[in-house]
Protein backbone atom coordinates (compact mmCIF):
# COMPACT_ATOMS: atom_id res chain seq x y z
CA UNK A 1 0.00 0.00 0.00
CA UNK A 2 0.95 3.60 -0.38
CA UNK A 3 0.20 5.36 2.91
CA UNK A 4 0.28 9.09 3.49
CA UNK A 5 1.47 9.95 6.99
CA UNK A 6 2.10 13.03 9.08
CA UNK A 7 4.55 13.07 11.97
CA UNK A 8 6.63 10.30 10.40
CA UNK A 9 9.85 11.79 11.78
CA UNK A 10 8.60 11.69 15.39
CA UNK A 11 9.10 9.22 18.23
CA UNK A 12 6.10 7.11 17.18
CA UNK A 13 5.98 7.80 13.44
CA UNK A 14 9.60 6.99 12.68
CA UNK A 15 9.27 3.60 14.39
CA UNK A 16 6.04 2.89 12.51
CA UNK A 17 7.93 3.51 9.26
CA UNK A 18 10.81 1.25 10.43
CA UNK A 19 8.30 -1.51 11.20
CA UNK A 20 6.09 -1.29 8.12
CA UNK A 21 8.39 0.38 5.60
CA UNK A 22 9.47 -2.88 3.94
CA UNK A 23 5.91 -3.77 2.94
CA UNK A 24 4.34 -0.34 2.45
CA UNK A 25 5.40 2.90 0.83
CA UNK A 26 5.06 5.93 3.13
CA UNK A 27 4.63 9.48 1.84
CA UNK A 28 5.44 11.98 4.58
CA UNK A 29 3.16 14.99 4.30
CA UNK A 30 5.30 17.64 5.96
CA UNK A 31 7.37 20.74 5.28
CA UNK A 32 10.04 18.72 3.43
CA UNK A 33 7.49 18.27 0.62
CA UNK A 34 6.14 21.81 0.98
CA UNK A 35 3.18 21.05 3.22
CA UNK A 36 2.40 22.98 6.35
CA UNK A 37 -0.50 20.97 7.76
CA UNK A 38 -2.20 24.14 8.99
CA UNK A 39 -2.40 25.43 5.39
CA UNK A 40 -5.61 24.22 3.72
CA UNK A 41 -4.36 24.78 0.15
CA UNK A 42 -1.10 22.91 0.66
CA UNK A 43 -2.85 19.96 2.33
CA UNK A 44 -5.53 19.79 -0.38
CA UNK A 45 -2.95 20.02 -3.18
CA UNK A 46 -0.92 17.17 -1.72
CA UNK A 47 -3.89 14.89 -1.02
CA UNK A 48 -5.47 15.59 -4.42
CA UNK A 49 -2.39 14.14 -6.11
CA UNK A 50 -1.68 11.01 -4.07
CA UNK A 51 -2.90 7.51 -5.00
CA UNK A 52 -3.10 6.61 -1.31
CA UNK A 53 -6.63 6.13 0.02
CA UNK A 54 -5.51 6.47 3.65
CA UNK A 55 -3.83 9.14 5.78
CA UNK A 56 -2.29 8.32 9.16
CA UNK A 57 -2.18 11.59 11.07
CA UNK A 58 0.45 11.53 13.83
CA UNK A 59 1.88 15.06 13.64
CA UNK A 60 1.18 17.01 16.79
CA UNK A 61 2.47 19.60 19.20
CA UNK A 62 3.32 17.09 21.94
CA UNK A 63 5.14 19.06 24.64
CA UNK A 64 2.45 19.26 27.33
CA UNK A 65 4.45 21.70 29.49
CA UNK A 66 5.01 24.15 26.63
CA UNK A 67 1.36 23.65 25.65
CA UNK A 68 0.29 24.70 29.16
CA UNK A 69 2.10 28.01 28.67
CA UNK A 70 -0.21 28.57 25.66
CA UNK A 71 -3.45 27.60 27.40
CA UNK A 72 -6.50 29.33 25.96
CA UNK A 73 -4.49 30.67 23.02
CA UNK A 74 -6.17 29.51 19.82
CA UNK A 75 -3.52 31.36 17.80
CA UNK A 76 -0.71 29.46 19.57
CA UNK A 77 1.33 26.69 17.95
CA UNK A 78 -0.26 23.93 20.02
CA UNK A 79 -3.83 24.77 19.01
CA UNK A 80 -2.82 25.48 15.41
CA UNK A 81 -1.01 22.17 14.88
CA UNK A 82 -3.32 19.96 16.93
CA UNK A 83 -6.72 21.43 16.08
CA UNK A 84 -6.39 23.54 12.92
CA UNK A 85 -3.93 21.07 11.32
CA UNK A 86 -6.26 18.16 12.07
CA UNK A 87 -9.19 20.12 10.67
CA UNK A 88 -7.33 20.84 7.40
CA UNK A 89 -6.40 17.18 7.03
CA UNK A 90 -9.93 15.99 7.91
CA UNK A 91 -11.52 18.36 5.37
CA UNK A 92 -9.15 17.30 2.60
CA UNK A 93 -9.56 13.59 3.42
CA UNK A 94 -13.30 13.97 3.22
CA UNK A 95 -13.12 15.93 -0.03
CA UNK A 96 -10.91 13.34 -1.74
CA UNK A 97 -12.49 10.19 -0.29
CA UNK A 98 -9.55 9.18 1.92
CA UNK A 99 -9.81 7.28 5.18
CA UNK A 100 -8.32 9.28 8.07
CA UNK A 101 -6.54 7.45 10.90
CA UNK A 102 -6.03 9.96 13.67
CA UNK A 103 -3.62 9.28 16.55
CA UNK A 104 -4.74 10.65 19.90
CA UNK A 105 -3.80 10.38 23.53
CA UNK A 106 -4.97 9.32 26.98
CA UNK A 107 -4.54 12.97 27.97
CA UNK A 108 -8.07 13.57 26.65
CA UNK A 109 -9.12 12.17 30.06
CA UNK A 110 -8.77 13.79 33.50
CA UNK A 111 -6.96 10.81 35.05
CA UNK A 112 -9.20 10.86 38.10
CA UNK A 113 -10.71 7.39 37.71
CA UNK A 114 -9.17 4.34 39.43
CA UNK A 115 -10.20 1.95 36.68
CA UNK A 116 -8.87 1.82 33.12
CA UNK A 117 -10.57 4.11 30.59
CA UNK A 118 -12.85 2.58 27.96
CA UNK A 119 -13.20 4.10 24.49
CA UNK A 120 -16.66 5.51 25.25
CA UNK A 121 -15.68 7.37 28.45
CA UNK A 122 -16.57 11.08 28.20
CA UNK A 123 -13.67 13.37 27.29
CA UNK A 124 -12.47 15.39 30.28
CA UNK A 125 -9.07 17.03 29.57
CA UNK A 126 -7.44 18.98 32.39
CA UNK A 127 -4.62 20.72 30.51
CA UNK A 128 -4.16 22.46 27.17
CA UNK A 129 -2.39 19.68 25.20
CA UNK A 130 -5.17 17.26 26.19
CA UNK A 131 -7.81 19.87 25.43
CA UNK A 132 -6.47 20.44 21.91
CA UNK A 133 -6.23 16.69 21.28
CA UNK A 134 -9.81 16.22 22.53
CA UNK A 135 -10.97 18.99 20.21
CA UNK A 136 -9.09 17.30 17.34
CA UNK A 137 -10.96 14.04 18.00
CA UNK A 138 -14.25 15.93 17.76
CA UNK A 139 -13.15 17.62 14.54
CA UNK A 140 -12.29 14.26 12.92
CA UNK A 141 -15.65 12.73 13.83
CA UNK A 142 -17.60 15.79 12.75
CA UNK A 143 -15.92 16.29 9.37
CA UNK A 144 -14.93 12.85 8.09
CA UNK A 145 -17.23 10.15 6.85
CA UNK A 146 -14.44 7.54 6.98
CA UNK A 147 -12.26 7.67 10.10
CA UNK A 148 -10.50 5.69 12.82
CA UNK A 149 -9.13 7.20 16.03
CA UNK A 150 -6.44 5.40 18.02
CA UNK A 151 -5.61 6.56 21.54
CA UNK A 152 -2.18 5.59 22.79
CA UNK A 153 -0.40 6.19 26.11
CA UNK A 154 3.28 6.53 27.09
CA UNK A 155 4.45 4.88 23.84
CA UNK A 156 7.86 3.20 23.90
CA UNK A 157 10.09 1.64 21.28
CA UNK A 158 12.73 -1.07 21.29
CA UNK A 159 15.52 1.12 20.02
CA UNK A 160 16.86 4.39 21.43
CA UNK A 161 15.50 7.63 19.88
CA UNK A 162 16.72 11.21 20.52
CA UNK A 163 13.45 12.10 22.27
CA UNK A 164 13.53 9.54 25.10
CA UNK A 165 10.30 7.67 25.82
CA UNK A 166 9.11 6.92 29.37
CA UNK A 167 10.85 3.57 29.44
CA UNK A 168 14.21 4.88 28.25
CA UNK A 169 14.01 7.82 30.70
CA UNK A 170 13.41 5.45 33.61
CA UNK A 171 16.13 3.08 32.40
CA UNK A 172 18.60 5.96 32.22
CA UNK A 173 18.11 6.67 35.94
CA UNK A 174 18.22 2.96 36.80
CA UNK A 175 21.40 2.46 34.83
CA UNK A 176 22.94 5.36 36.73
CA UNK A 177 22.16 3.53 40.00
CA UNK A 178 18.87 4.89 41.40
CA UNK A 179 15.41 6.12 40.46
CA UNK A 180 12.53 7.87 42.25
CA UNK A 181 9.44 6.71 40.33
CA UNK A 182 5.93 7.68 41.42
CA UNK A 183 4.07 4.92 43.25
CA UNK A 184 0.73 6.61 42.56
CA UNK A 185 0.90 7.53 38.87
CA UNK A 186 -0.64 4.85 36.64
CA UNK A 187 -0.75 4.20 32.93
CA UNK A 188 -0.84 1.41 30.33
CA UNK A 189 1.96 1.93 27.85
CA UNK A 190 1.82 1.40 24.09
CA UNK A 191 4.36 -0.87 22.42
CA UNK A 192 5.05 1.12 19.26
CA UNK A 193 6.07 -1.90 17.19
CA UNK A 194 2.69 -3.56 17.97
CA UNK A 195 0.88 -0.29 17.33
CA UNK A 196 2.40 -0.16 13.84
CA UNK A 197 0.53 -3.37 12.97
CA UNK A 198 -2.70 -1.92 14.38
CA UNK A 199 -2.21 1.03 12.02
CA UNK A 200 -1.59 -1.36 9.12
CA UNK A 201 -4.81 -3.23 9.99
CA UNK A 202 -6.78 0.01 10.13
CA UNK A 203 -5.28 1.18 6.83
CA UNK A 204 -6.47 -2.02 5.17
CA UNK A 205 -9.87 -2.49 6.82
CA UNK A 206 -10.83 1.12 7.61
CA UNK A 207 -12.88 0.42 10.74
CA UNK A 208 -15.00 3.35 11.90
CA UNK A 209 -14.58 4.13 15.58
CA UNK A 210 -12.23 4.79 18.46
CA UNK A 211 -9.73 2.15 19.58
CA UNK A 212 -7.33 2.14 22.50
CA UNK A 213 -3.94 0.59 21.65
CA UNK A 214 -2.02 -0.26 24.82
CA UNK A 215 -0.57 -3.27 26.63
CA UNK A 216 -3.89 -3.44 28.50
CA UNK A 217 -2.08 -3.60 31.85
CA UNK A 218 -2.33 -0.77 34.37
CA UNK A 219 1.05 -0.15 36.01
CA UNK A 220 2.63 2.54 38.13
CA UNK A 221 5.97 4.20 37.42
CA UNK A 222 7.29 2.18 40.36
CA UNK A 223 6.02 -1.11 38.86
CA UNK A 224 7.69 -0.27 35.56
CA UNK A 225 10.96 0.69 37.24
CA UNK A 226 10.99 -2.64 39.10
CA UNK A 227 10.28 -4.53 35.89
CA UNK A 228 13.11 -2.80 33.99
CA UNK A 229 15.46 -3.27 36.93
CA UNK A 230 14.75 -7.02 37.05
CA UNK A 231 14.65 -7.70 33.32
CA UNK A 232 17.86 -5.81 32.59
CA UNK A 233 19.77 -6.60 35.81
CA UNK A 234 20.43 -2.95 36.64
CA UNK A 235 20.52 -3.58 40.44
CA UNK A 236 19.48 0.04 40.97
CA UNK A 237 18.01 1.46 44.16
CA UNK A 238 14.36 2.40 43.76
CA UNK A 239 12.95 5.08 46.05
CA UNK A 240 9.20 5.42 45.39
CA UNK A 241 7.93 9.02 45.39
CA UNK A 242 4.50 10.60 45.76
CA UNK A 243 2.88 12.24 42.73
CA UNK A 244 0.53 14.24 44.95
CA UNK A 245 3.49 15.82 46.78
CA UNK A 246 5.14 16.59 43.40
CA UNK A 247 1.93 18.18 42.13
CA UNK A 248 1.92 20.71 44.99
CA UNK A 249 4.87 22.41 43.27
CA UNK A 250 4.15 21.47 39.64
CA UNK A 251 3.54 24.21 37.11
CA UNK A 252 0.78 22.38 35.26
CA UNK A 253 -1.99 19.85 35.98
CA UNK A 254 -1.02 16.21 35.56
CA UNK A 255 -3.26 13.16 35.06
CA UNK A 256 -2.86 10.60 37.84
CA UNK A 257 -4.17 7.63 35.87
CA UNK A 258 -4.10 7.44 32.07
CA UNK A 259 -4.46 3.67 31.72
CA UNK A 260 -6.52 2.82 28.63
CA UNK A 261 -8.29 -0.52 28.33
CA UNK A 262 -7.71 -2.02 24.88
CA UNK A 263 -10.10 -5.00 24.81
CA UNK A 264 -12.00 -3.49 21.86
CA UNK A 265 -8.97 -3.63 19.55
CA UNK A 266 -8.10 -7.14 20.74
CA UNK A 267 -11.60 -8.33 19.89
CA UNK A 268 -11.77 -6.50 16.55
CA UNK A 269 -8.35 -7.69 15.36
CA UNK A 270 -7.27 -10.74 17.38
CA UNK A 271 -4.56 -11.63 14.84
CA UNK A 272 -2.51 -8.52 15.69
CA UNK A 273 0.57 -8.82 17.91
CA UNK A 274 -0.26 -7.94 21.52
CA UNK A 275 3.05 -8.24 23.32
CA UNK A 276 2.86 -8.39 27.11
CA UNK A 277 4.55 -5.56 28.99
CA UNK A 278 7.05 -8.02 30.48
CA UNK A 279 8.08 -9.32 27.05
CA UNK A 280 8.17 -5.86 25.50
CA UNK A 281 10.37 -4.49 28.30
CA UNK A 282 12.72 -7.46 28.03
CA UNK A 283 13.45 -6.79 24.37
CA UNK A 284 14.15 -3.04 24.64
CA UNK A 285 17.71 -2.04 23.82
CA UNK A 286 19.22 0.16 26.55
CA UNK A 287 22.84 -0.32 25.47
CA UNK A 288 23.26 3.24 24.15
CA UNK A 289 21.99 5.00 27.28
N1 LIG B 1 4.86 10.55 22.83
C1 LIG B 1 3.85 10.38 23.66
O1 LIG B 1 4.06 10.23 24.88
C2 LIG B 1 2.43 10.29 23.13
C3 LIG B 1 1.45 9.80 24.01
C4 LIG B 1 0.14 9.69 23.54
C5 LIG B 1 -0.18 10.11 22.26
N2 LIG B 1 0.80 10.61 21.44
C6 LIG B 1 0.41 11.06 20.09
O2 LIG B 1 1.16 10.31 19.15
C7 LIG B 1 1.44 11.12 18.03
C8 LIG B 1 2.93 11.08 17.77
O3 LIG B 1 3.61 11.58 18.91
P1 LIG B 1 5.21 11.59 18.99
O4 LIG B 1 5.57 11.46 20.40
O5 LIG B 1 5.77 10.69 17.97
O6 LIG B 1 5.49 13.09 18.57
P2 LIG B 1 6.91 13.82 18.39
O7 LIG B 1 8.03 12.88 18.59
O8 LIG B 1 6.83 15.05 19.21
O9 LIG B 1 6.87 14.19 16.86
C9 LIG B 1 5.92 15.09 16.40
C10 LIG B 1 5.82 14.96 14.93
O10 LIG B 1 4.88 15.94 14.47
C11 LIG B 1 5.48 16.70 13.47
N3 LIG B 1 4.99 18.06 13.49
C12 LIG B 1 4.94 18.88 14.56
N4 LIG B 1 4.45 20.08 14.18
C13 LIG B 1 4.19 19.98 12.86
C14 LIG B 1 3.66 20.85 11.89
N5 LIG B 1 3.31 22.12 12.17
N6 LIG B 1 3.51 20.41 10.61
C15 LIG B 1 3.87 19.16 10.28
N7 LIG B 1 4.38 18.28 11.15
C16 LIG B 1 4.54 18.69 12.42
C17 LIG B 1 6.97 16.67 13.76
O11 LIG B 1 7.68 16.96 12.56
P3 LIG B 1 9.13 17.68 12.64
O12 LIG B 1 10.03 16.66 13.25
O13 LIG B 1 9.42 18.01 11.23
O14 LIG B 1 8.92 18.86 13.53
C18 LIG B 1 7.13 15.22 14.21
O15 LIG B 1 7.24 14.35 13.09
C19 LIG B 1 0.91 12.51 18.35
O16 LIG B 1 -0.34 12.66 17.72
C20 LIG B 1 0.74 12.51 19.85
O17 LIG B 1 -0.28 13.38 20.26
C21 LIG B 1 2.10 10.68 21.84
Coordinates of C-alpha atoms and ligand atoms in Angstrom, one line a residue, residues 6-14 28-32 35-38 57-63 77 80-82 102-107 129 133 150-156 161 163-166 190 192 195, ligand 1:
X6 CA 2.1 13.0 9.1
X7 CA 4.5 13.1 12.0
X8 CA 6.6 10.3 10.4
X9 CA 9.9 11.8 11.8
X10 CA 8.6 11.7 15.4
X11 CA 9.1 9.2 18.2
X12 CA 6.1 7.1 17.2
X13 CA 6.0 7.8 13.4
X14 CA 9.6 7.0 12.7
X28 CA 5.4 12.0 4.6
X29 CA 3.2 15.0 4.3
X30 CA 5.3 17.6 6.0
X31 CA 7.4 20.7 5.3
X32 CA 10.0 18.7 3.4
X35 CA 3.2 21.0 3.2
X36 CA 2.4 23.0 6.4
X37 CA -0.5 21.0 7.8
X38 CA -2.2 24.1 9.0
X57 CA -2.2 11.6 11.1
X58 CA 0.5 11.5 13.8
X59 CA 1.9 15.1 13.6
X60 CA 1.2 17.0 16.8
X61 CA 2.5 19.6 19.2
X62 CA 3.3 17.1 21.9
X63 CA 5.1 19.1 24.6
X77 CA 1.3 26.7 17.9
X80 CA -2.8 25.5 15.4
X81 CA -1.0 22.2 14.9
X82 CA -3.3 20.0 16.9
X102 CA -6.0 10.0 13.7
X103 CA -3.6 9.3 16.5
X104 CA -4.7 10.6 19.9
X105 CA -3.8 10.4 23.5
X106 CA -5.0 9.3 27.0
X107 CA -4.5 13.0 28.0
X129 CA -2.4 19.7 25.2
X133 CA -6.2 16.7 21.3
X150 CA -6.4 5.4 18.0
X151 CA -5.6 6.6 21.5
X152 CA -2.2 5.6 22.8
X153 CA -0.4 6.2 26.1
X154 CA 3.3 6.5 27.1
X155 CA 4.4 4.9 23.8
X156 CA 7.9 3.2 23.9
X161 CA 15.5 7.6 19.9
X163 CA 13.4 12.1 22.3
X164 CA 13.5 9.5 25.1
X165 CA 10.3 7.7 25.8
X166 CA 9.1 6.9 29.4
X190 CA 1.8 1.4 24.1
X192 CA 5.0 1.1 19.3
X195 CA 0.9 -0.3 17.3
Ligands
LIG1 N1 4.9 10.5 22.8 C1 3.9 10.4 23.7 O1 4.1 10.2 24.9 C2 2.4 10.3 23.1 C3 1.4 9.8 24.0 C4 0.1 9.7 23.5 C5 -0.2 10.1 22.3 N2 0.8 10.6 21.4 C6 0.4 11.1 20.1 O2 1.2 10.3 19.2 C7 1.4 11.1 18.0 C8 2.9 11.1 17.8 O3 3.6 11.6 18.9 P1 5.2 11.6 19.0 O4 5.6 11.5 20.4 O5 5.8 10.7 18.0 O6 5.5 13.1 18.6 P2 6.9 13.8 18.4 O7 8.0 12.9 18.6 O8 6.8 15.1 19.2 O9 6.9 14.2 16.9 C9 5.9 15.1 16.4 C10 5.8 15.0 14.9 O10 4.9 15.9 14.5 C11 5.5 16.7 13.5 N3 5.0 18.1 13.5 C12 4.9 18.9 14.6 N4 4.5 20.1 14.2 C13 4.2 20.0 12.9 C14 3.7 20.9 11.9 N5 3.3 22.1 12.2 N6 3.5 20.4 10.6 C15 3.9 19.2 10.3 N7 4.4 18.3 11.1 C16 4.5 18.7 12.4 C17 7.0 16.7 13.8 O11 7.7 17.0 12.6 P3 9.1 17.7 12.6 O12 10.0 16.7 13.2 O13 9.4 18.0 11.2 O14 8.9 18.9 13.5 C18 7.1 15.2 14.2 O15 7.2 14.3 13.1 C19 0.9 12.5 18.3 O16 -0.3 12.7 17.7 C20 0.7 12.5 19.9 O17 -0.3 13.4 20.3 C21 2.1 10.7 21.8

